[in-house]
């Protein structure tokens, strides 16, 4: 099995009172493709060990031809604020490092369209052993 390696994404930020020397923040965000029935969209996703599922904005589901609201519906909490959000699950493929994987993925209109998608426990961490190397600003993924 090969190991896929990705550098953390460095995002510019402004110094704050709490962190006056900070000029950027490095996050485990990788470039992926969402694929369904021959349609694909490139997007960025945060590798989040605290997330239960893989979740992307509903508009990305539309781009790949899904009728998002026709998916299996579930409430979720956390990344949207105090109330529940609606998430709709579909079977799609994601492409990471040129390799395609079938996953059950959630799409929601209740998350920010300007944020990053999330790669969580079901669909990602059950597909890969994930090694975070903060000191090297690198992530390694090994297929399970």
Tab-separated table of N, CA and C in Angstrom:
chain	number	residue	atom	x	y	z
A	1	UNK	N	0.828	-1.188	0.000
A	1	UNK	CA	0.000	0.000	0.000
A	1	UNK	C	0.873	1.252	0.000
A	2	UNK	N	0.491	2.173	-0.825
A	2	UNK	CA	1.264	3.409	-0.874
A	2	UNK	C	0.781	4.381	0.203
A	3	UNK	N	1.644	5.313	0.517
A	3	UNK	CA	1.333	6.358	1.477
A	3	UNK	C	1.199	7.664	0.706
A	4	UNK	N	0.065	8.326	0.877
A	4	UNK	CA	-0.151	9.625	0.258
A	4	UNK	C	0.310	10.692	1.230
A	5	UNK	N	1.075	11.662	0.734
A	5	UNK	CA	1.616	12.721	1.587
A	5	UNK	C	1.133	14.077	1.097
A	6	UNK	N	0.704	14.889	2.046
A	6	UNK	CA	0.216	16.228	1.740
A	6	UNK	C	0.791	17.204	2.760
A	7	UNK	N	1.144	18.378	2.287
A	7	UNK	CA	1.550	19.449	3.191
A	7	UNK	C	0.307	20.152	3.715
A	8	UNK	N	0.389	20.643	4.953
A	8	UNK	CA	-0.680	21.465	5.500
A	8	UNK	C	-0.852	22.688	4.593
A	9	UNK	N	-2.046	23.178	4.513
A	9	UNK	CA	-2.323	24.404	3.778
A	9	UNK	C	-2.056	25.585	4.695
A	10	UNK	N	-1.229	26.515	4.237
A	10	UNK	CA	-0.932	27.712	5.019
A	10	UNK	C	-1.874	28.827	4.586
A	11	UNK	N	-2.638	29.322	5.556
A	11	UNK	CA	-3.598	30.385	5.306
A	11	UNK	C	-3.108	31.658	5.986
A	12	UNK	N	-3.089	32.744	5.236
A	12	UNK	CA	-2.659	34.014	5.815
A	12	UNK	C	-3.652	34.467	6.874
A	13	UNK	N	-3.144	35.090	7.909
A	13	UNK	CA	-3.977	35.635	8.971
A	13	UNK	C	-3.329	36.905	9.488
A	14	UNK	N	-4.058	37.648	10.269
A	14	UNK	CA	-3.525	38.873	10.856
A	14	UNK	C	-3.105	38.609	12.298
A	15	UNK	N	-2.072	39.285	12.729
A	15	UNK	CA	-1.702	39.177	14.150
A	15	UNK	C	-2.860	39.654	15.031
A	16	UNK	N	-2.975	39.048	16.188
A	16	UNK	CA	-3.998	39.435	17.150
A	16	UNK	C	-3.324	39.734	18.482
A	17	UNK	N	-4.084	40.226	19.419
A	17	UNK	CA	-3.526	40.481	20.748
A	17	UNK	C	-3.043	39.170	21.369
A	18	UNK	N	-3.790	38.095	21.147
A	18	UNK	CA	-3.417	36.799	21.715
A	18	UNK	C	-2.183	36.209	21.032
A	19	UNK	N	-2.051	36.452	19.716
A	19	UNK	CA	-0.942	35.891	18.929
A	19	UNK	C	-0.344	36.995	18.050
A	20	UNK	N	0.418	37.925	18.643
A	20	UNK	CA	0.900	39.091	17.899
A	20	UNK	C	1.908	38.771	16.800
A	21	UNK	N	2.564	37.624	16.839
A	21	UNK	CA	3.555	37.277	15.816
A	21	UNK	C	2.987	36.381	14.718
A	22	UNK	N	1.746	35.990	14.849
A	22	UNK	CA	1.147	35.071	13.881
A	22	UNK	C	0.859	35.771	12.559
A	23	UNK	N	1.350	35.207	11.472
A	23	UNK	CA	1.125	35.740	10.124
A	23	UNK	C	0.355	34.751	9.252
A	24	UNK	N	0.377	33.486	9.668
A	24	UNK	CA	-0.390	32.462	8.948
A	24	UNK	C	-0.723	31.341	9.924
A	25	UNK	N	-1.678	30.535	9.512
A	25	UNK	CA	-2.029	29.344	10.272
A	25	UNK	C	-1.977	28.160	9.311
A	26	UNK	N	-1.413	27.062	9.756
A	26	UNK	CA	-1.311	25.864	8.916
A	26	UNK	C	-2.387	24.870	9.359
A	27	UNK	N	-3.148	24.370	8.401
A	27	UNK	CA	-4.229	23.433	8.708
A	27	UNK	C	-4.128	22.201	7.810
A	28	UNK	N	-4.624	21.062	8.306
A	28	UNK	CA	-4.612	19.837	7.491
A	28	UNK	C	-5.759	19.854	6.473
A	29	UNK	N	-5.576	20.674	5.459
A	29	UNK	CA	-6.568	20.833	4.389
A	29	UNK	C	-5.933	20.319	3.108
A	30	UNK	N	-6.653	19.416	2.423
A	30	UNK	CA	-6.130	18.828	1.193
A	30	UNK	C	-7.095	19.063	0.035
A	31	UNK	N	-6.562	18.981	-1.157
A	31	UNK	CA	-7.356	19.101	-2.368
A	31	UNK	C	-7.903	17.722	-2.744
A	32	UNK	N	-9.201	17.660	-3.009
A	32	UNK	CA	-9.838	16.407	-3.403
A	32	UNK	C	-10.810	16.668	-4.546
A	33	UNK	N	-11.368	15.609	-5.086
A	33	UNK	CA	-12.443	15.709	-6.072
A	33	UNK	C	-13.629	14.917	-5.554
A	34	UNK	N	-14.817	15.482	-5.705
A	34	UNK	CA	-16.065	14.776	-5.445
A	34	UNK	C	-16.587	14.314	-6.794
A	35	UNK	N	-16.985	13.044	-6.907
A	35	UNK	CA	-17.361	12.472	-8.195
A	35	UNK	C	-18.686	11.722	-8.065
A	36	UNK	N	-19.565	11.929	-9.071
A	36	UNK	CA	-20.832	11.201	-9.119
A	36	UNK	C	-21.297	11.117	-10.572
A	37	UNK	N	-21.555	9.916	-11.039
A	37	UNK	CA	-22.069	9.693	-12.404
A	37	UNK	C	-21.305	10.465	-13.480
A	38	UNK	N	-19.987	10.453	-13.396
A	38	UNK	CA	-19.160	11.088	-14.413
A	38	UNK	C	-18.942	12.578	-14.237
A	39	UNK	N	-19.629	13.201	-13.301
A	39	UNK	CA	-19.422	14.624	-13.022
A	39	UNK	C	-18.494	14.751	-11.823
A	40	UNK	N	-17.652	15.778	-11.852
A	40	UNK	CA	-16.747	15.974	-10.724
A	40	UNK	C	-16.567	17.443	-10.422
A	41	UNK	N	-16.167	17.689	-9.172
A	41	UNK	CA	-15.840	19.037	-8.747
A	41	UNK	C	-14.612	18.943	-7.839
A	42	UNK	N	-13.676	19.854	-8.070
A	42	UNK	CA	-12.500	19.949	-7.208
A	42	UNK	C	-12.848	20.859	-6.038
A	43	UNK	N	-12.376	20.469	-4.860
A	43	UNK	CA	-12.633	21.273	-3.670
A	43	UNK	C	-11.542	21.011	-2.639
A	44	UNK	N	-11.553	21.777	-1.590
A	44	UNK	CA	-10.609	21.594	-0.494
A	44	UNK	C	-11.375	21.073	0.711
A	45	UNK	N	-10.728	20.203	1.480
A	45	UNK	CA	-11.396	19.607	2.634
A	45	UNK	C	-10.449	19.549	3.828
A	46	UNK	N	-11.003	19.861	4.983
A	46	UNK	CA	-10.280	19.787	6.250
A	46	UNK	C	-10.366	18.365	6.776
A	47	UNK	N	-9.229	17.775	7.104
A	47	UNK	CA	-9.201	16.452	7.736
A	47	UNK	C	-9.485	16.682	9.212
A	48	UNK	N	-10.647	16.199	9.679
A	48	UNK	CA	-11.146	16.543	11.011
A	48	UNK	C	-11.494	15.280	11.791
A	49	UNK	N	-10.614	14.883	12.708
A	49	UNK	CA	-10.842	13.669	13.488
A	49	UNK	C	-12.027	13.802	14.441
A	50	UNK	N	-12.501	15.011	14.666
A	50	UNK	CA	-13.657	15.213	15.535
A	50	UNK	C	-14.983	15.189	14.805
A	51	UNK	N	-14.947	15.108	13.489
A	51	UNK	CA	-16.179	15.069	12.699
A	51	UNK	C	-16.645	13.627	12.537
A	52	UNK	N	-17.934	13.420	12.663
A	52	UNK	CA	-18.480	12.072	12.492
A	52	UNK	C	-18.483	11.632	11.033
A	53	UNK	N	-18.799	12.555	10.128
A	53	UNK	CA	-18.983	12.216	8.718
A	53	UNK	C	-18.184	13.142	7.810
A	54	UNK	N	-18.174	12.794	6.545
A	54	UNK	CA	-17.671	13.688	5.506
A	54	UNK	C	-18.848	14.574	5.096
A	55	UNK	N	-18.637	15.887	5.155
A	55	UNK	CA	-19.718	16.836	4.881
A	55	UNK	C	-19.206	17.939	3.957
A	56	UNK	N	-20.039	18.252	2.959
A	56	UNK	CA	-19.736	19.327	2.025
A	56	UNK	C	-20.990	20.159	1.810
A	57	UNK	N	-20.795	21.370	1.333
A	57	UNK	CA	-21.940	22.238	1.090
A	57	UNK	C	-22.834	21.624	0.008
A	58	UNK	N	-24.124	21.816	0.160
A	58	UNK	CA	-25.097	21.269	-0.782
A	58	UNK	C	-24.870	21.683	-2.219
A	59	UNK	N	-24.366	22.890	-2.446
A	59	UNK	CA	-24.120	23.353	-3.820
A	59	UNK	C	-23.103	22.470	-4.534
A	60	UNK	N	-22.128	21.915	-3.799
A	60	UNK	CA	-21.156	21.014	-4.430
A	60	UNK	C	-21.840	19.722	-4.871
A	61	UNK	N	-22.810	19.264	-4.095
A	61	UNK	CA	-23.591	18.099	-4.499
A	61	UNK	C	-24.358	18.356	-5.784
A	62	UNK	N	-24.912	19.553	-5.905
A	62	UNK	CA	-25.627	19.914	-7.136
A	62	UNK	C	-24.694	19.910	-8.337
A	63	UNK	N	-23.472	20.416	-8.146
A	63	UNK	CA	-22.504	20.476	-9.248
A	63	UNK	C	-22.221	19.091	-9.816
A	64	UNK	N	-22.225	18.070	-8.949
A	64	UNK	CA	-21.951	16.712	-9.439
A	64	UNK	C	-23.235	15.947	-9.777
A	65	UNK	N	-24.338	16.673	-9.878
A	65	UNK	CA	-25.570	16.079	-10.386
A	65	UNK	C	-26.496	15.439	-9.368
A	66	UNK	N	-26.256	15.682	-8.093
A	66	UNK	CA	-27.138	15.107	-7.078
A	66	UNK	C	-28.378	15.973	-6.881
A	67	UNK	N	-29.502	15.329	-6.613
A	67	UNK	CA	-30.660	16.027	-6.060
A	67	UNK	C	-30.469	15.928	-4.554
A	68	UNK	N	-29.771	16.908	-4.011
A	68	UNK	CA	-29.249	16.827	-2.649
A	68	UNK	C	-30.322	16.459	-1.643
A	69	UNK	N	-31.444	17.142	-1.667
A	69	UNK	CA	-32.488	16.909	-0.662
A	69	UNK	C	-33.187	15.555	-0.805
A	70	UNK	N	-32.885	14.806	-1.847
A	70	UNK	CA	-33.464	13.463	-1.998
A	70	UNK	C	-32.664	12.412	-1.228
A	71	UNK	N	-31.541	12.807	-0.649
A	71	UNK	CA	-30.707	11.870	0.105
A	71	UNK	C	-31.309	11.516	1.453
A	72	UNK	N	-30.667	10.587	2.134
A	72	UNK	CA	-31.100	10.182	3.469
A	72	UNK	C	-30.838	11.325	4.445
A	73	UNK	N	-31.896	11.841	5.036
A	73	UNK	CA	-31.821	13.053	5.858
A	73	UNK	C	-31.509	12.728	7.317
A	74	UNK	N	-30.719	13.612	7.923
A	74	UNK	CA	-30.363	13.463	9.328
A	74	UNK	C	-30.066	14.837	9.902
A	75	UNK	N	-30.394	15.043	11.183
A	75	UNK	CA	-30.002	16.264	11.890
A	75	UNK	C	-28.538	16.151	12.289
A	76	UNK	N	-27.857	17.297	12.373
A	76	UNK	CA	-26.499	17.308	12.910
A	76	UNK	C	-26.268	18.605	13.661
A	77	UNK	N	-25.285	18.565	14.549
A	77	UNK	CA	-24.943	19.695	15.401
A	77	UNK	C	-23.441	19.943	15.307
A	78	UNK	N	-23.015	21.124	15.709
A	78	UNK	CA	-21.585	21.368	15.839
A	78	UNK	C	-21.077	22.507	14.996
A	79	UNK	N	-20.896	22.294	13.717
A	79	UNK	CA	-20.235	23.295	12.882
A	79	UNK	C	-21.176	24.386	12.399
A	80	UNK	N	-22.441	24.356	12.823
A	80	UNK	CA	-23.404	25.340	12.337
A	80	UNK	C	-23.920	26.272	13.410
A	81	UNK	N	-23.615	26.026	14.647
A	81	UNK	CA	-24.139	26.842	15.725
A	81	UNK	C	-24.960	25.987	16.682
A	82	UNK	N	-25.812	26.626	17.483
A	82	UNK	CA	-26.494	25.888	18.547
A	82	UNK	C	-27.620	24.959	18.082
A	83	UNK	N	-28.269	25.272	16.988
A	83	UNK	CA	-29.410	24.457	16.552
A	83	UNK	C	-29.005	23.347	15.609
A	84	UNK	N	-29.954	22.437	15.331
A	84	UNK	CA	-29.629	21.362	14.398
A	84	UNK	C	-29.612	21.862	12.957
A	85	UNK	N	-28.771	21.259	12.165
A	85	UNK	CA	-28.757	21.480	10.726
A	85	UNK	C	-29.270	20.220	10.051
A	86	UNK	N	-29.581	20.333	8.782
A	86	UNK	CA	-30.032	19.174	8.017
A	86	UNK	C	-28.904	18.741	7.094
A	87	UNK	N	-28.663	17.449	7.084
A	87	UNK	CA	-27.648	16.874	6.209
A	87	UNK	C	-28.309	15.765	5.407
A	88	UNK	N	-27.902	15.631	4.157
A	88	UNK	CA	-28.482	14.648	3.249
A	88	UNK	C	-27.350	13.766	2.723
A	89	UNK	N	-27.456	12.469	2.959
A	89	UNK	CA	-26.387	11.540	2.608
A	89	UNK	C	-26.618	10.880	1.255
A	90	UNK	N	-25.506	10.758	0.506
A	90	UNK	CA	-25.504	10.123	-0.813
A	90	UNK	C	-24.256	9.262	-0.946
A	91	UNK	N	-24.334	8.268	-1.804
A	91	UNK	CA	-23.168	7.454	-2.141
A	91	UNK	C	-22.475	8.090	-3.336
A	92	UNK	N	-21.226	8.496	-3.129
A	92	UNK	CA	-20.436	9.122	-4.189
A	92	UNK	C	-19.033	8.535	-4.130
A	93	UNK	N	-18.145	9.072	-4.951
A	93	UNK	CA	-16.722	8.750	-4.867
A	93	UNK	C	-15.960	10.032	-4.564
A	94	UNK	N	-14.872	9.871	-3.855
A	94	UNK	CA	-13.936	10.980	-3.698
A	94	UNK	C	-12.610	10.534	-4.292
A	95	UNK	N	-11.922	11.469	-4.881
A	95	UNK	CA	-10.607	11.179	-5.437
A	95	UNK	C	-9.575	11.948	-4.627
A	96	UNK	N	-8.621	11.190	-4.093
A	96	UNK	CA	-7.548	11.767	-3.291
A	96	UNK	C	-6.233	11.257	-3.835
A	97	UNK	N	-5.359	12.166	-4.201
A	97	UNK	CA	-4.056	11.763	-4.729
A	97	UNK	C	-4.170	10.898	-5.972
A	98	UNK	N	-5.195	11.118	-6.780
A	98	UNK	CA	-5.381	10.367	-8.022
A	98	UNK	C	-6.041	9.010	-7.852
A	99	UNK	N	-6.430	8.648	-6.620
A	99	UNK	CA	-7.065	7.364	-6.355
A	99	UNK	C	-8.507	7.611	-5.922
A	100	UNK	N	-9.445	6.829	-6.468
A	100	UNK	CA	-10.861	7.009	-6.194
A	100	UNK	C	-11.347	6.036	-5.120
A	101	UNK	N	-12.210	6.549	-4.217
A	101	UNK	CA	-12.772	5.763	-3.122
A	101	UNK	C	-14.272	6.012	-3.057
A	102	UNK	N	-15.045	4.965	-2.882
A	102	UNK	CA	-16.489	5.100	-2.698
A	102	UNK	C	-16.770	5.404	-1.238
A	103	UNK	N	-17.614	6.412	-1.007
A	103	UNK	CA	-17.966	6.775	0.366
A	103	UNK	C	-19.437	7.167	0.433
A	104	UNK	N	-19.953	7.181	1.644
A	104	UNK	CA	-21.270	7.758	1.942
A	104	UNK	C	-20.966	9.153	2.463
A	105	UNK	N	-21.475	10.156	1.788
A	105	UNK	CA	-21.078	11.537	2.049
A	105	UNK	C	-22.306	12.391	2.304
A	106	UNK	N	-22.170	13.337	3.236
A	106	UNK	CA	-23.259	14.241	3.546
A	106	UNK	C	-23.114	15.584	2.861
A	107	UNK	N	-24.251	16.144	2.501
A	107	UNK	CA	-24.299	17.477	1.900
A	107	UNK	C	-25.318	18.293	2.673
A	108	UNK	N	-24.970	19.550	2.960
A	108	UNK	CA	-25.842	20.397	3.753
A	108	UNK	C	-25.800	21.830	3.238
A	109	UNK	N	-26.966	22.471	3.283
A	109	UNK	CA	-27.054	23.893	2.956
A	109	UNK	C	-26.907	24.750	4.207
A	110	UNK	N	-26.740	24.100	5.361
A	110	UNK	CA	-26.649	24.815	6.632
A	110	UNK	C	-25.220	25.135	7.054
A	111	UNK	N	-24.236	24.747	6.244
A	111	UNK	CA	-22.855	25.109	6.532
A	111	UNK	C	-22.441	26.229	5.584
A	112	UNK	N	-21.385	26.917	5.911
A	112	UNK	CA	-20.949	28.058	5.109
A	112	UNK	C	-20.509	27.621	3.709
A	113	UNK	N	-21.015	28.276	2.686
A	113	UNK	CA	-20.556	27.966	1.326
A	113	UNK	C	-19.128	28.453	1.075
A	114	UNK	N	-18.601	29.297	1.978
A	114	UNK	CA	-17.248	29.837	1.827
A	114	UNK	C	-16.209	29.053	2.611
A	115	UNK	N	-16.637	28.068	3.376
A	115	UNK	CA	-15.712	27.290	4.190
A	115	UNK	C	-15.185	26.075	3.438
A	116	UNK	N	-14.539	25.213	4.185
A	116	UNK	CA	-13.990	23.987	3.621
A	116	UNK	C	-14.919	22.826	3.931
A	117	UNK	N	-14.916	21.828	3.056
A	117	UNK	CA	-15.592	20.586	3.377
A	117	UNK	C	-14.838	19.898	4.502
A	118	UNK	N	-15.456	18.866	5.071
A	118	UNK	CA	-14.874	18.163	6.208
A	118	UNK	C	-14.784	16.674	5.894
A	119	UNK	N	-13.610	16.103	6.136
A	119	UNK	CA	-13.402	14.663	6.003
A	119	UNK	C	-13.374	14.075	7.402
A	120	UNK	N	-14.391	13.278	7.747
A	120	UNK	CA	-14.567	12.799	9.110
A	120	UNK	C	-14.400	11.301	9.270
A	121	UNK	N	-14.862	10.812	10.421
A	121	UNK	CA	-14.654	9.420	10.830
A	121	UNK	C	-15.217	8.413	9.830
A	122	UNK	N	-16.513	8.543	9.501
A	122	UNK	CA	-17.129	7.605	8.560
A	122	UNK	C	-16.925	8.116	7.137
A	123	UNK	N	-16.249	7.344	6.333
A	123	UNK	CA	-15.981	7.727	4.954
A	123	UNK	C	-14.535	8.131	4.712
A	124	UNK	N	-13.835	8.549	5.761
A	124	UNK	CA	-12.435	8.928	5.585
A	124	UNK	C	-11.525	8.192	6.558
A	125	UNK	N	-11.735	8.405	7.862
A	125	UNK	CA	-10.872	7.757	8.855
A	125	UNK	C	-11.080	6.242	8.895
A	126	UNK	N	-12.203	5.751	8.357
A	126	UNK	CA	-12.377	4.303	8.255
A	126	UNK	C	-11.812	3.769	6.941
A	127	UNK	N	-11.281	4.654	6.105
A	127	UNK	CA	-10.621	4.278	4.845
A	127	UNK	C	-9.109	4.420	4.954
A	128	UNK	N	-8.654	5.377	5.776
A	128	UNK	CA	-7.226	5.676	5.897
A	128	UNK	C	-6.765	5.664	7.349
A	129	UNK	N	-5.542	5.223	7.567
A	129	UNK	CA	-4.821	5.549	8.781
A	129	UNK	C	-4.225	6.921	8.519
A	130	UNK	N	-4.468	7.844	9.415
A	130	UNK	CA	-4.065	9.235	9.215
A	130	UNK	C	-2.979	9.582	10.219
A	131	UNK	N	-1.891	10.122	9.711
A	131	UNK	CA	-0.795	10.552	10.568
A	131	UNK	C	-0.621	12.062	10.399
A	132	UNK	N	-0.881	12.793	11.491
A	132	UNK	CA	-0.676	14.237	11.510
A	132	UNK	C	0.728	14.506	12.029
A	133	UNK	N	1.515	15.233	11.275
A	133	UNK	CA	2.860	15.607	11.713
A	133	UNK	C	2.926	17.128	11.763
A	134	UNK	N	2.440	17.661	12.851
A	134	UNK	CA	2.345	19.108	12.998
A	134	UNK	C	3.705	19.786	12.865
A	135	UNK	N	4.748	19.172	13.425
A	135	UNK	CA	6.075	19.794	13.390
A	135	UNK	C	6.615	19.919	11.969
A	136	UNK	N	6.169	19.045	11.084
A	136	UNK	CA	6.582	19.100	9.679
A	136	UNK	C	5.504	19.695	8.786
A	137	UNK	N	4.358	20.052	9.376
A	137	UNK	CA	3.201	20.580	8.626
A	137	UNK	C	2.852	19.615	7.485
A	138	UNK	N	2.738	18.342	7.833
A	138	UNK	CA	2.487	17.312	6.828
A	138	UNK	C	1.473	16.289	7.360
A	139	UNK	N	0.698	15.719	6.432
A	139	UNK	CA	-0.237	14.649	6.712
A	139	UNK	C	0.147	13.470	5.854
A	140	UNK	N	0.079	12.274	6.423
A	140	UNK	CA	0.291	11.049	5.648
A	140	UNK	C	-0.958	10.203	5.758
A	141	UNK	N	-1.403	9.695	4.615
A	141	UNK	CA	-2.582	8.838	4.554
A	141	UNK	C	-2.170	7.467	4.033
A	142	UNK	N	-2.544	6.442	4.779
A	142	UNK	CA	-2.268	5.076	4.348
A	142	UNK	C	-3.590	4.330	4.273
A	143	UNK	N	-3.898	3.812	3.110
A	143	UNK	CA	-5.157	3.092	2.927
A	143	UNK	C	-5.209	1.880	3.843
A	144	UNK	N	-6.352	1.690	4.500
A	144	UNK	CA	-6.537	0.564	5.420
A	144	UNK	C	-6.894	-0.686	4.630
